[in-house]
Coordinates of C-alpha atoms in Angstrom, one line a residue:
Chain A
E1371 CA -2.5 -18.5 4.6
T1372 CA 1.0 -18.8 6.9
G1373 CA 4.0 -16.9 5.0
V1374 CA 7.4 -18.1 4.7
T1375 CA 9.1 -19.5 7.6
Q1376 CA 12.3 -20.0 8.8
S1377 CA 14.3 -22.4 11.5
P1378 CA 15.6 -21.9 13.7
T1379 CA 16.1 -18.0 14.3
H1380 CA 19.5 -17.5 14.9
L1381 CA 22.8 -20.3 15.3
I1382 CA 26.2 -20.3 16.4
K1383 CA 28.6 -22.7 15.1
T1384 CA 32.7 -23.6 15.5
R1385 CA 34.8 -23.4 12.0
G1386 CA 34.7 -26.8 10.5
Q1387 CA 31.5 -27.9 11.5
Q1388 CA 28.3 -28.6 9.7
V1389 CA 24.8 -26.8 9.7
T1390 CA 21.1 -28.0 8.4
L1391 CA 18.8 -24.9 7.9
R1392 CA 15.2 -25.5 7.6
C1393 CA 12.3 -23.6 5.6
S1394 CA 8.6 -23.7 5.3
S1395 CA 7.4 -22.6 1.9
Q1396 CA 4.4 -20.5 1.6
S1397 CA 1.4 -22.8 0.5
G1398 CA 0.7 -23.3 -3.1
H1399 CA 4.4 -22.3 -3.5
N1400 CA 6.6 -25.0 -5.7
T1401 CA 9.7 -23.4 -5.6
V1402 CA 12.4 -21.9 -3.4
S1403 CA 15.7 -19.9 -3.6
W1404 CA 18.1 -19.7 -0.7
Y1405 CA 20.0 -16.6 -0.6
Q1406 CA 23.1 -15.7 1.7
Q1407 CA 23.1 -11.9 3.4
A1408 CA 26.4 -10.4 5.0
L1409 CA 25.7 -7.5 6.6
G1410 CA 25.8 -4.4 4.7
Q1411 CA 24.7 -6.4 1.6
G1412 CA 22.3 -7.6 -0.7
P1413 CA 21.3 -11.1 -0.8
Q1414 CA 23.5 -13.3 -3.3
F1415 CA 21.9 -16.0 -5.1
I1416 CA 22.9 -19.8 -3.4
F1417 CA 20.8 -21.9 -5.0
Q1418 CA 16.6 -22.9 -6.6
Y1419 CA 14.4 -25.6 -6.2
Y1420 CA 11.6 -26.6 -8.1
R1421 CA 9.9 -29.7 -7.6
E1422 CA 12.7 -31.2 -5.4
E1423 CA 15.4 -30.5 -8.5
E1424 CA 18.1 -28.4 -8.7
N1425 CA 17.1 -25.4 -11.1
G1426 CA 20.4 -22.8 -10.7
R1427 CA 22.8 -22.1 -8.7
G1428 CA 25.2 -19.3 -7.6
N1429 CA 28.9 -18.9 -7.0
F1430 CA 28.7 -21.3 -3.8
P1431 CA 31.3 -24.0 -3.6
P1432 CA 29.5 -27.6 -3.8
R1433 CA 29.7 -28.2 0.3
F1434 CA 27.3 -25.4 -0.1
S1435 CA 23.6 -28.1 -0.6
G1436 CA 20.0 -28.5 -0.3
L1437 CA 17.1 -30.1 -0.8
Q1438 CA 13.4 -29.9 -1.2
F1439 CA 10.8 -32.1 0.0
P1440 CA 7.4 -34.0 -2.3
N1441 CA 5.6 -30.6 1.0
Y1442 CA 8.1 -28.1 -0.7
S1443 CA 9.2 -27.2 2.5
S1444 CA 13.5 -27.6 2.2
E1445 CA 17.1 -27.6 3.6
L1446 CA 20.1 -25.4 3.0
N1447 CA 22.9 -27.7 3.9
V1448 CA 26.6 -26.3 4.9
N1449 CA 29.4 -28.3 5.2
A1450 CA 32.3 -27.4 6.9
L1451 CA 31.8 -23.7 8.0
E1452 CA 34.2 -20.8 7.6
L1453 CA 33.9 -17.9 9.4
D1454 CA 32.7 -15.7 6.4
D1455 CA 29.7 -17.7 6.0
S1456 CA 28.4 -15.9 9.5
A1457 CA 25.5 -14.3 7.4
L1458 CA 21.5 -14.1 7.6
Y1459 CA 20.3 -16.5 5.1
L1460 CA 17.4 -15.9 3.2
C1461 CA 14.6 -18.6 2.1
A1462 CA 12.4 -16.8 -0.8
S1463 CA 9.3 -19.1 -2.2
S1464 CA 7.1 -18.2 -5.7
P1465 CA 4.2 -20.0 -6.7
L1466 CA 3.3 -21.6 -9.9
L1467 CA 1.6 -18.8 -11.5
A1468 CA 3.4 -15.6 -9.9
I1469 CA 1.7 -12.8 -11.3
D1470 CA 4.8 -10.7 -11.1
N1471 CA 7.8 -13.1 -10.6
E1472 CA 7.8 -12.3 -7.4
Q1473 CA 9.3 -14.0 -4.4
F1474 CA 8.0 -14.1 -0.8
F1475 CA 11.0 -14.2 1.5
G1476 CA 11.2 -16.1 5.3
P1477 CA 12.3 -14.0 8.3
G1478 CA 16.2 -15.3 8.2
T1479 CA 18.1 -17.6 10.3
R1480 CA 21.1 -15.5 11.2
L1481 CA 24.3 -18.1 11.5
T1482 CA 27.5 -17.0 13.8
V1483 CA 30.4 -19.2 12.5
L1484 CA 33.1 -18.9 15.3
Chain B
E591 CA 29.1 -10.5 -15.7
D592 CA 25.2 -9.2 -15.3
Q593 CA 25.6 -6.4 -12.5
V594 CA 23.1 -4.2 -10.4
T595 CA 25.0 -0.9 -8.5
Q596 CA 22.7 1.4 -6.4
S597 CA 23.1 4.8 -5.1
P598 CA 23.1 6.0 -3.1
E599 CA 24.3 4.0 -0.6
A600 CA 22.3 5.7 2.1
L601 CA 19.9 8.5 2.0
R602 CA 18.2 10.7 4.8
L603 CA 15.1 13.0 4.1
Q604 CA 12.7 15.1 5.9
E605 CA 9.1 13.9 6.4
G606 CA 7.6 15.1 3.2
E607 CA 10.9 15.3 1.0
S608 CA 10.5 13.8 -2.2
S609 CA 13.6 12.1 -3.5
S610 CA 14.8 9.2 -6.1
L611 CA 16.5 6.0 -5.8
N612 CA 19.1 4.8 -8.7
C613 CA 19.9 1.0 -10.1
S614 CA 21.9 0.9 -12.5
Y615 CA 21.9 -2.4 -14.0
T616 CA 24.0 -4.6 -16.6
V617 CA 22.7 -7.9 -17.9
S618 CA 22.3 -9.7 -21.4
G619 CA 18.7 -10.2 -21.6
L620 CA 16.5 -8.8 -19.0
R621 CA 13.3 -11.1 -17.8
G622 CA 13.2 -9.0 -15.3
L623 CA 13.9 -5.6 -13.3
F624 CA 12.4 -6.2 -9.2
W625 CA 12.2 -4.0 -6.1
Y626 CA 12.1 -4.6 -2.5
R627 CA 11.8 -3.6 0.4
Q628 CA 13.9 -4.7 3.3
D629 CA 13.2 -3.3 7.4
P630 CA 15.9 -4.3 10.2
G631 CA 16.1 -8.2 11.0
K632 CA 13.9 -9.4 8.1
G633 CA 13.3 -10.6 5.0
P634 CA 12.8 -8.8 1.9
E635 CA 9.6 -7.9 1.2
F636 CA 8.4 -7.6 -2.6
L637 CA 7.1 -4.1 -4.2
F638 CA 7.3 -4.3 -8.0
T639 CA 8.4 -5.9 -11.2
L640 CA 9.2 -3.7 -14.3
Y641 CA 9.8 -6.3 -17.3
S642 CA 10.8 -3.4 -20.4
A643 CA 11.9 -0.1 -21.2
G644 CA 9.1 2.6 -20.3
E645 CA 7.5 0.7 -17.9
E646 CA 6.4 2.0 -14.6
K647 CA 4.6 1.3 -11.7
E648 CA 3.1 3.0 -8.5
K649 CA 2.6 2.0 -5.3
E650 CA 1.2 4.2 -2.5
R651 CA 3.9 6.6 -2.0
L652 CA 6.4 4.4 -4.5
K653 CA 7.2 4.8 -8.1
A654 CA 9.2 2.6 -10.0
T655 CA 10.2 3.4 -13.9
L656 CA 12.4 1.1 -16.2
T657 CA 15.5 2.1 -19.1
K658 CA 17.5 0.1 -20.7
K659 CA 20.0 1.1 -18.4
E660 CA 18.5 2.0 -15.4
S661 CA 15.7 2.0 -13.0
F662 CA 14.4 5.0 -9.9
L663 CA 12.6 4.3 -7.2
H664 CA 10.5 7.8 -6.8
I665 CA 9.4 8.6 -3.0
T666 CA 6.9 11.2 -3.2
A667 CA 5.8 13.1 0.5
P668 CA 7.9 10.4 2.2
K669 CA 6.7 9.5 5.7
P670 CA 8.7 8.0 8.7
E671 CA 7.4 4.5 8.4
D672 CA 9.0 4.6 4.8
S673 CA 12.4 4.3 5.9
A674 CA 13.6 0.8 5.1
T675 CA 16.5 -0.2 2.9
Y676 CA 15.1 -0.8 -0.9
L677 CA 16.9 -3.6 -2.8
C678 CA 16.7 -3.8 -6.7
A679 CA 17.6 -6.9 -8.2
V680 CA 17.1 -8.7 -11.5
Q681 CA 16.9 -12.0 -13.2
H682 CA 18.2 -12.4 -16.5
S683 CA 15.8 -14.1 -19.4
S684 CA 17.5 -17.2 -19.2
A685 CA 18.5 -18.4 -15.5
S686 CA 17.1 -18.7 -12.2
K687 CA 19.2 -16.6 -10.5
I688 CA 18.5 -13.6 -9.5
I689 CA 21.4 -10.4 -8.8
F690 CA 20.6 -8.5 -5.9
G691 CA 22.8 -4.9 -5.9
S692 CA 24.0 -3.4 -2.5
G693 CA 21.0 -1.4 -1.3
T694 CA 19.5 1.8 -0.1
R695 CA 19.7 2.9 2.6
L696 CA 16.6 5.1 3.3
S697 CA 16.0 7.4 6.5
I698 CA 13.0 9.6 6.7
R699 CA 13.3 12.5 10.1
P700 CA 9.9 13.4 10.8

């Protein structure tokens, strides 16, 4: 069983640009959540997708948007990048019948905005 | 407002020296409290979920406990490979949002 994968591993953008990050969920998982983790901080919830619909959103502006596809893979799009968007972006998937409501995290995408 | 505070921020122990990490939380209706481990450059790895006060769970040298206001992660006779950042998180009973604390960076010296 493959785990959660994310691409790219690292990305450098300039302020004002747009970026798309990708996540492939673990097999059998139909829920995906995205998090932003600044250096030295815990992950901050951006939003969650369940069966291709947004199922909850954290305190992030509308320029953070997402998609979930029929195969349960997902994208995070960020428009009009700002310097403070520099962070590790984590994707986490959950199975339909999670024993302990656990999430399985990918390795993350390190985004640097210059 | 839902909130999670972890202490200490960093903890250095000698191999075999037992200790506890604290997670204080404020949430109006707890669906679950989670503990994760995060190694440098990697995503968090699930350890435990606790659902109600008085509950305890164990895994190898780790034991997690829960009260109505806080959770403890007890580490017994730690080894250098236990060095990592330990994250605590809570989920509200009526929301998908999970709130993480800032973590405790644990370092175990041989």
